[in-house]
mmCIF file of C-alpha atoms in Angstrom:
data_model
loop_
_atom_site.group_PDB
_atom_site.id
_atom_site.type_symbol
_atom_site.label_atom_id
_atom_site.label_comp_id
_atom_site.label_asym_id
_atom_site.label_seq_id
_atom_site.Cartn_x
_atom_site.Cartn_y
_atom_site.Cartn_z
ATOM 1 C CA UNK A 1050 -16.761 11.713 -1.522
ATOM 2 C CA UNK A 1051 -19.030 11.475 -4.522
ATOM 3 C CA UNK A 1052 -16.184 12.573 -6.781
ATOM 4 C CA UNK A 1053 -14.626 9.105 -6.380
ATOM 5 C CA UNK A 1054 -17.686 7.295 -7.717
ATOM 6 C CA UNK A 1055 -16.831 5.261 -10.790
ATOM 7 C CA UNK A 1056 -13.089 5.392 -10.168
ATOM 8 C CA UNK A 1057 -11.019 2.229 -10.402
ATOM 9 C CA UNK A 1058 -8.413 1.357 -7.794
ATOM 10 C CA UNK A 1059 -5.746 -1.333 -7.761
ATOM 11 C CA UNK A 1060 -4.559 -2.441 -4.326
ATOM 12 C CA UNK A 1061 -1.803 -4.958 -3.697
ATOM 13 C CA UNK A 1062 -1.939 -7.191 -0.645
ATOM 14 C CA UNK A 1063 -5.642 -6.442 -0.251
ATOM 15 C CA UNK A 1064 -6.708 -9.952 0.666
ATOM 16 C CA UNK A 1065 -6.517 -9.115 4.359
ATOM 17 C CA UNK A 1066 -5.454 -6.566 6.970
ATOM 18 C CA UNK A 1067 -4.827 -2.938 6.081
ATOM 19 C CA UNK A 1068 -5.137 -3.611 2.348
ATOM 20 C CA UNK A 1069 -8.627 -5.020 2.796
ATOM 21 C CA UNK A 1070 -9.634 -2.066 4.989
ATOM 22 C CA UNK A 1071 -8.444 0.311 2.257
ATOM 23 C CA UNK A 1072 -10.374 -1.595 -0.411
ATOM 24 C CA UNK A 1073 -13.593 -1.507 1.595
ATOM 25 C CA UNK A 1074 -13.214 2.183 2.447
ATOM 26 C CA UNK A 1075 -12.773 3.046 -1.227
ATOM 27 C CA UNK A 1076 -15.742 0.826 -2.043
ATOM 28 C CA UNK A 1077 -17.847 2.801 0.417
ATOM 29 C CA UNK A 1078 -17.135 5.872 -1.714
ATOM 30 C CA UNK A 1079 -18.093 4.330 -5.042
ATOM 31 C CA UNK A 1080 -14.752 2.927 -6.200
ATOM 32 C CA UNK A 1081 -14.437 -0.427 -7.982
ATOM 33 C CA UNK A 1082 -11.335 -2.304 -6.836
ATOM 34 C CA UNK A 1083 -8.932 -4.783 -8.393
ATOM 35 C CA UNK A 1084 -7.652 -6.818 -5.447
ATOM 36 C CA UNK A 1085 -4.168 -8.251 -5.957
ATOM 37 C CA UNK A 1086 -2.828 -10.818 -3.519
ATOM 38 C CA UNK A 1087 -0.665 -13.936 -3.490
ATOM 39 C CA UNK A 1088 -3.667 -15.714 -1.948
ATOM 40 C CA UNK A 1089 -6.513 -15.804 -4.453
ATOM 41 C CA UNK A 1090 -9.001 -17.097 -1.882
ATOM 42 C CA UNK A 1091 -8.569 -14.136 0.468
ATOM 43 C CA UNK A 1092 -8.599 -11.735 -2.489
ATOM 44 C CA UNK A 1093 -11.919 -13.279 -3.468
ATOM 45 C CA UNK A 1094 -13.254 -12.720 0.037
ATOM 46 C CA UNK A 1095 -12.429 -9.010 -0.218
ATOM 47 C CA UNK A 1096 -14.180 -8.811 -3.586
ATOM 48 C CA UNK A 1097 -17.246 -10.526 -2.103
ATOM 49 C CA UNK A 1098 -17.334 -7.869 0.622
ATOM 50 C CA UNK A 1099 -17.117 -5.134 -2.009
ATOM 51 C CA UNK A 1100 -20.017 -6.646 -3.916
ATOM 52 C CA UNK A 1101 -22.096 -6.685 -0.737
ATOM 53 C CA UNK A 1102 -21.593 -2.907 -0.757
ATOM 54 C CA UNK A 1103 -22.835 -2.705 -4.336
ATOM 55 C CA UNK A 1104 -19.406 -2.196 -5.865
ATOM 56 C CA UNK A 1105 -17.563 -4.344 -8.365
ATOM 57 C CA UNK A 1106 -14.247 -6.007 -7.771
ATOM 58 C CA UNK A 1107 -11.727 -8.256 -9.467
ATOM 59 C CA UNK A 1108 -9.637 -10.792 -7.544
ATOM 60 C CA UNK A 1109 -6.202 -11.544 -8.971
ATOM 61 C CA UNK A 1110 -3.395 -13.785 -7.795
ATOM 62 C CA UNK A 1111 -0.046 -12.211 -8.546
ATOM 63 C CA UNK A 1112 3.546 -12.446 -7.372
ATOM 64 C CA UNK A 1113 4.544 -8.793 -7.615
ATOM 65 C CA UNK A 1114 8.245 -9.710 -7.581
ATOM 66 C CA UNK A 1115 7.783 -11.176 -11.092
ATOM 67 C CA UNK A 1116 7.600 -8.271 -13.561
ATOM 68 C CA UNK A 1117 6.071 -10.353 -16.356
ATOM 69 C CA UNK A 1118 3.413 -11.642 -13.986
ATOM 70 C CA UNK A 1119 2.607 -8.052 -12.989
ATOM 71 C CA UNK A 1120 2.257 -7.112 -16.657
ATOM 72 C CA UNK A 1121 -0.188 -9.959 -17.235
ATOM 73 C CA UNK A 1122 -2.136 -8.964 -14.144
ATOM 74 C CA UNK A 1123 -2.606 -5.430 -15.449
ATOM 75 C CA UNK A 1124 -3.658 -6.709 -18.852
ATOM 76 C CA UNK A 1125 -6.511 -8.449 -17.045
ATOM 77 C CA UNK A 1126 -7.359 -5.318 -15.084
ATOM 78 C CA UNK A 1127 -7.455 -3.139 -18.196
ATOM 79 C CA UNK A 1128 -9.615 -5.742 -19.891
ATOM 80 C CA UNK A 1129 -11.997 -5.446 -16.942
ATOM 81 C CA UNK A 1130 -11.858 -1.637 -16.781
ATOM 82 C CA UNK A 1131 -10.411 0.839 -19.260
ATOM 83 C CA UNK A 1132 -8.610 3.075 -16.792
ATOM 84 C CA UNK A 1133 -6.786 2.940 -13.477
ATOM 85 C CA UNK A 1134 -7.296 6.021 -11.325
ATOM 86 C CA UNK A 1135 -5.792 4.928 -7.986
ATOM 87 C CA UNK A 1136 -2.911 2.610 -7.149
ATOM 88 C CA UNK A 1137 -2.165 1.568 -3.576
ATOM 89 C CA UNK A 1138 1.080 -0.349 -3.114
ATOM 90 C CA UNK A 1139 0.284 -2.072 0.163
ATOM 91 C CA UNK A 1140 1.745 -5.585 -0.164
ATOM 92 C CA UNK A 1141 4.583 -6.261 2.222
ATOM 93 C CA UNK A 1142 6.217 -8.962 4.317
ATOM 94 C CA UNK A 1143 8.484 -9.205 7.360
ATOM 95 C CA UNK A 1144 11.294 -11.663 8.077
ATOM 96 C CA UNK A 1145 12.608 -10.323 11.374
ATOM 97 C CA UNK A 1146 16.030 -11.231 12.698
ATOM 98 C CA UNK A 1147 19.059 -9.545 14.218
ATOM 99 C CA UNK A 1148 21.552 -8.487 11.551
ATOM 100 C CA UNK A 1149 24.300 -10.924 12.580
ATOM 101 C CA UNK A 1150 21.802 -13.793 12.396
ATOM 102 C CA UNK A 1151 19.965 -12.659 9.281
ATOM 103 C CA UNK A 1152 20.259 -14.968 6.321
ATOM 104 C CA UNK A 1153 20.605 -13.724 2.767
ATOM 105 C CA UNK A 1154 17.171 -15.137 1.968
ATOM 106 C CA UNK A 1155 15.597 -13.159 4.841
ATOM 107 C CA UNK A 1156 17.161 -9.957 3.532
ATOM 108 C CA UNK A 1157 16.412 -10.565 -0.136
ATOM 109 C CA UNK A 1158 12.820 -11.740 0.228
ATOM 110 C CA UNK A 1159 11.785 -8.607 2.147
ATOM 111 C CA UNK A 1160 13.576 -6.237 -0.253
ATOM 112 C CA UNK A 1161 12.128 -8.118 -3.243
ATOM 113 C CA UNK A 1162 8.502 -8.002 -2.126
ATOM 114 C CA UNK A 1163 8.381 -4.650 -0.364
ATOM 115 C CA UNK A 1164 10.621 -2.532 -2.584
ATOM 116 C CA UNK A 1165 11.053 -4.276 -5.933
ATOM 117 C CA UNK A 1166 7.375 -5.252 -5.917
ATOM 118 C CA UNK A 1167 6.429 -1.594 -5.447
ATOM 119 C CA UNK A 1168 8.724 -0.667 -8.351
ATOM 120 C CA UNK A 1169 7.228 -3.340 -10.625
ATOM 121 C CA UNK A 1170 3.600 -2.478 -9.954
ATOM 122 C CA UNK A 1171 4.136 1.279 -10.136
ATOM 123 C CA UNK A 1172 6.043 1.046 -13.416
ATOM 124 C CA UNK A 1173 3.283 -0.953 -15.095
ATOM 125 C CA UNK A 1174 0.308 0.927 -13.649
ATOM 126 C CA UNK A 1175 1.575 4.432 -14.307
ATOM 127 C CA UNK A 1176 2.054 3.834 -18.034
ATOM 128 C CA UNK A 1177 -1.730 3.996 -18.267
ATOM 129 C CA UNK A 1178 -2.018 6.942 -15.890
ATOM 130 C CA UNK A 1179 0.456 8.837 -18.060
ATOM 131 C CA UNK A 1180 -1.698 8.368 -21.136
ATOM 132 C CA UNK A 1181 -4.787 9.687 -19.336
ATOM 133 C CA UNK A 1182 -2.827 12.466 -17.586
ATOM 134 C CA UNK A 1183 -4.341 11.533 -14.251
ATOM 135 C CA UNK A 1184 -3.484 9.226 -11.380
ATOM 136 C CA UNK A 1185 -3.058 8.813 -7.647
ATOM 137 C CA UNK A 1186 -0.251 6.551 -6.432
ATOM 138 C CA UNK A 1187 -0.128 5.805 -2.703
ATOM 139 C CA UNK A 1188 2.685 3.710 -1.257
ATOM 140 C CA UNK A 1189 2.375 2.159 2.186
ATOM 141 C CA UNK A 1190 5.690 2.701 3.962
ATOM 142 C CA UNK A 1191 6.201 2.474 7.747
ATOM 143 C CA UNK A 1192 7.555 4.457 10.677
ATOM 144 C CA UNK A 1193 10.241 1.759 10.808
ATOM 145 C CA UNK A 1194 11.624 3.228 7.585
ATOM 146 C CA UNK A 1195 12.078 6.517 9.454
ATOM 147 C CA UNK A 1196 13.136 5.483 12.963
ATOM 148 C CA UNK A 1197 14.506 1.959 12.517
ATOM 149 C CA UNK A 1198 13.888 -1.016 14.788
ATOM 150 C CA UNK A 1199 16.157 -3.724 16.165
ATOM 151 C CA UNK A 1200 15.673 -6.978 14.297
ATOM 152 C CA UNK A 1201 14.138 -5.264 11.275
ATOM 153 C CA UNK A 1202 17.083 -3.964 9.247
ATOM 154 C CA UNK A 1203 15.641 -5.626 6.142
ATOM 155 C CA UNK A 1204 12.138 -4.245 6.688
ATOM 156 C CA UNK A 1205 13.424 -0.800 7.658
ATOM 157 C CA UNK A 1206 15.616 -0.638 4.560
ATOM 158 C CA UNK A 1207 12.720 -1.660 2.305
ATOM 159 C CA UNK A 1208 10.370 0.945 3.778
ATOM 160 C CA UNK A 1209 13.012 3.693 3.724
ATOM 161 C CA UNK A 1210 13.561 2.730 0.099
ATOM 162 C CA UNK A 1211 9.852 3.187 -0.592
ATOM 163 C CA UNK A 1212 10.051 6.701 0.862
ATOM 164 C CA UNK A 1213 12.969 7.615 -1.416
ATOM 165 C CA UNK A 1214 11.244 5.968 -4.365
ATOM 166 C CA UNK A 1215 8.061 7.941 -3.652
ATOM 167 C CA UNK A 1216 9.819 11.306 -3.623
ATOM 168 C CA UNK A 1217 11.800 10.617 -6.794
ATOM 169 C CA UNK A 1218 8.854 9.297 -8.785
ATOM 170 C CA UNK A 1219 6.646 12.170 -7.591
ATOM 171 C CA UNK A 1220 9.038 14.579 -9.315
ATOM 172 C CA UNK A 1221 8.919 12.573 -12.529
ATOM 173 C CA UNK A 1222 5.138 12.199 -12.617
ATOM 174 C CA UNK A 1223 3.974 15.661 -11.512
ATOM 175 C CA UNK A 1224 3.916 17.123 -15.054
ATOM 176 C CA UNK A 1225 1.380 14.432 -15.985
ATOM 177 C CA UNK A 1226 -0.957 15.223 -13.064
ATOM 178 C CA UNK A 1227 -0.053 11.963 -11.325
ATOM 179 C CA UNK A 1228 0.532 12.473 -7.608
ATOM 180 C CA UNK A 1229 2.709 10.056 -5.661
ATOM 181 C CA UNK A 1230 2.673 9.949 -1.870
ATOM 182 C CA UNK A 1231 3.509 7.573 0.949
ATOM 183 C CA UNK A 1232 1.738 6.749 4.186
ATOM 184 C CA UNK A 1233 3.853 5.638 7.150
ATOM 185 C CA UNK A 1234 1.667 3.716 9.614
ATOM 186 C CA UNK A 1235 2.808 3.169 13.164
ATOM 187 C CA UNK A 1236 1.499 0.377 15.397
ATOM 188 C CA UNK A 1237 -1.764 -0.770 13.827
ATOM 189 C CA UNK A 1238 -4.196 -3.321 15.275
ATOM 190 C CA UNK A 1239 -3.697 -6.437 13.158
ATOM 191 C CA UNK A 1240 -3.863 -10.195 13.643
ATOM 192 C CA UNK A 1241 -0.128 -10.083 14.384
ATOM 193 C CA UNK A 1242 -0.321 -7.449 17.137
ATOM 194 C CA UNK A 1243 -3.429 -9.066 18.634
ATOM 195 C CA UNK A 1244 -1.503 -12.182 19.705
ATOM 196 C CA UNK A 1245 1.383 -10.317 21.345
ATOM 197 C CA UNK A 1246 1.705 -10.653 25.137
ATOM 198 C CA UNK A 1247 -0.015 -7.802 26.964
ATOM 199 C CA UNK A 1248 3.247 -6.535 28.457
ATOM 200 C CA UNK A 1249 4.685 -6.212 24.941
ATOM 201 C CA UNK A 1250 1.568 -4.413 23.722
ATOM 202 C CA UNK A 1251 1.743 -2.072 26.695
ATOM 203 C CA UNK A 1252 5.373 -1.264 25.952
ATOM 204 C CA UNK A 1253 4.444 -0.434 22.377
ATOM 205 C CA UNK A 1254 1.496 1.658 23.542
ATOM 206 C CA UNK A 1255 3.753 3.770 25.765
ATOM 207 C CA UNK A 1256 5.656 4.842 22.634
ATOM 208 C CA UNK A 1257 2.495 6.406 21.176
ATOM 209 C CA UNK A 1258 1.609 9.927 22.386
ATOM 210 C CA UNK A 1259 -2.091 9.334 21.658
ATOM 211 C CA UNK A 1260 -1.860 6.244 23.865
ATOM 212 C CA UNK A 1261 -3.539 3.738 21.557
ATOM 213 C CA UNK A 1262 -2.907 1.572 18.513
ATOM 214 C CA UNK A 1263 -4.251 2.689 15.170
ATOM 215 C CA UNK A 1264 -6.624 0.731 12.978
ATOM 216 C CA UNK A 1265 -6.707 -0.170 9.319
ATOM 217 C CA UNK A 1266 -9.559 2.317 8.987
ATOM 218 C CA UNK A 1267 -7.238 5.105 10.168
ATOM 219 C CA UNK A 1268 -4.818 4.312 7.337
ATOM 220 C CA UNK A 1269 -7.703 3.991 4.880
ATOM 221 C CA UNK A 1270 -8.877 7.496 5.790
ATOM 222 C CA UNK A 1271 -5.526 8.917 4.702
ATOM 223 C CA UNK A 1272 -5.814 6.960 1.447
ATOM 224 C CA UNK A 1273 -9.248 8.520 0.869
ATOM 225 C CA UNK A 1274 -7.792 12.002 1.384
ATOM 226 C CA UNK A 1275 -4.915 11.412 -1.044
ATOM 227 C CA UNK A 1276 -7.202 9.758 -3.614
ATOM 228 C CA UNK A 1277 -9.708 12.598 -3.668
ATOM 229 C CA UNK A 1278 -9.619 16.185 -4.801
ATOM 230 C CA UNK A 1279 -8.861 17.183 -1.208
ATOM 231 C CA UNK A 1280 -5.324 15.892 -1.737
ATOM 232 C CA UNK A 1281 -4.838 17.042 -5.317
ATOM 233 C CA UNK A 1282 -2.076 19.530 -4.388
ATOM 234 C CA UNK A 1283 -0.144 17.011 -2.271
ATOM 235 C CA UNK A 1284 2.661 15.027 -3.886
ATOM 236 C CA UNK A 1285 6.022 13.628 -2.848
ATOM 237 C CA UNK A 1286 4.975 13.583 0.810
ATOM 238 C CA UNK A 1287 5.145 11.036 3.613
ATOM 239 C CA UNK A 1288 2.090 11.249 5.863
ATOM 240 C CA UNK A 1289 2.554 9.521 9.187
ATOM 241 C CA UNK A 1290 -0.469 7.718 10.587
ATOM 242 C CA UNK A 1291 1.121 6.759 13.890
ATOM 243 C CA UNK A 1292 -0.546 8.492 16.824
ATOM 244 C CA UNK A 1293 2.432 10.831 17.108
ATOM 245 C CA UNK A 1294 5.217 8.251 17.366
ATOM 246 C CA UNK A 1295 7.453 10.043 14.875
ATOM 247 C CA UNK A 1296 7.457 13.817 14.877
ATOM 248 C CA UNK A 1297 9.883 15.366 12.423
#
């Protein structure tokens, strides 16, 4: 996708996992990436990988729950590059527990990072997209926000909130040529799923019509579509990347 060459993307939680896969996929198509993560060392590793591909990157440590910290982060990004073309809100955490055992801190921390963090970053980033009358905002939700899961009421609520947030903001931003969409991954091969007992993995696999876990690259491919001209007429949508787990 040569049309993406020279674009600038900001990705939260891109120090590892799906966020890193998205950063590297965009880098393969000529995009320079600001990598935001709470762990500066892993963010730096992602930037080093981008530079090996001949792209530029900027590693930033940021707590996206802190609005002032997010503002400072974007001041640095705009000092590095003059425009932000693509925003991927990928950062997220889990604190799983059954509802009757869930502590207030387990509820609040997940809502704060996953939902409020998405609000903070989107609010700051899109001010600059508005001025340029162009932008692509992609929020990473989850099938759990659509179907629920025992022990994940906090996570499910945060991801369902992202879906509602996406649809509402898409309506606000459309007149400025800023599209806003969400991707809902299903079971993706990560460090967390790799250590699960095989019987648990097999049970999860049976829930997937395609019969296999997805990869970070699968999610990144949807990001590429939504970031490019191929997805220019798509906004306010939730695209499931789940092997068929959820069929509406």
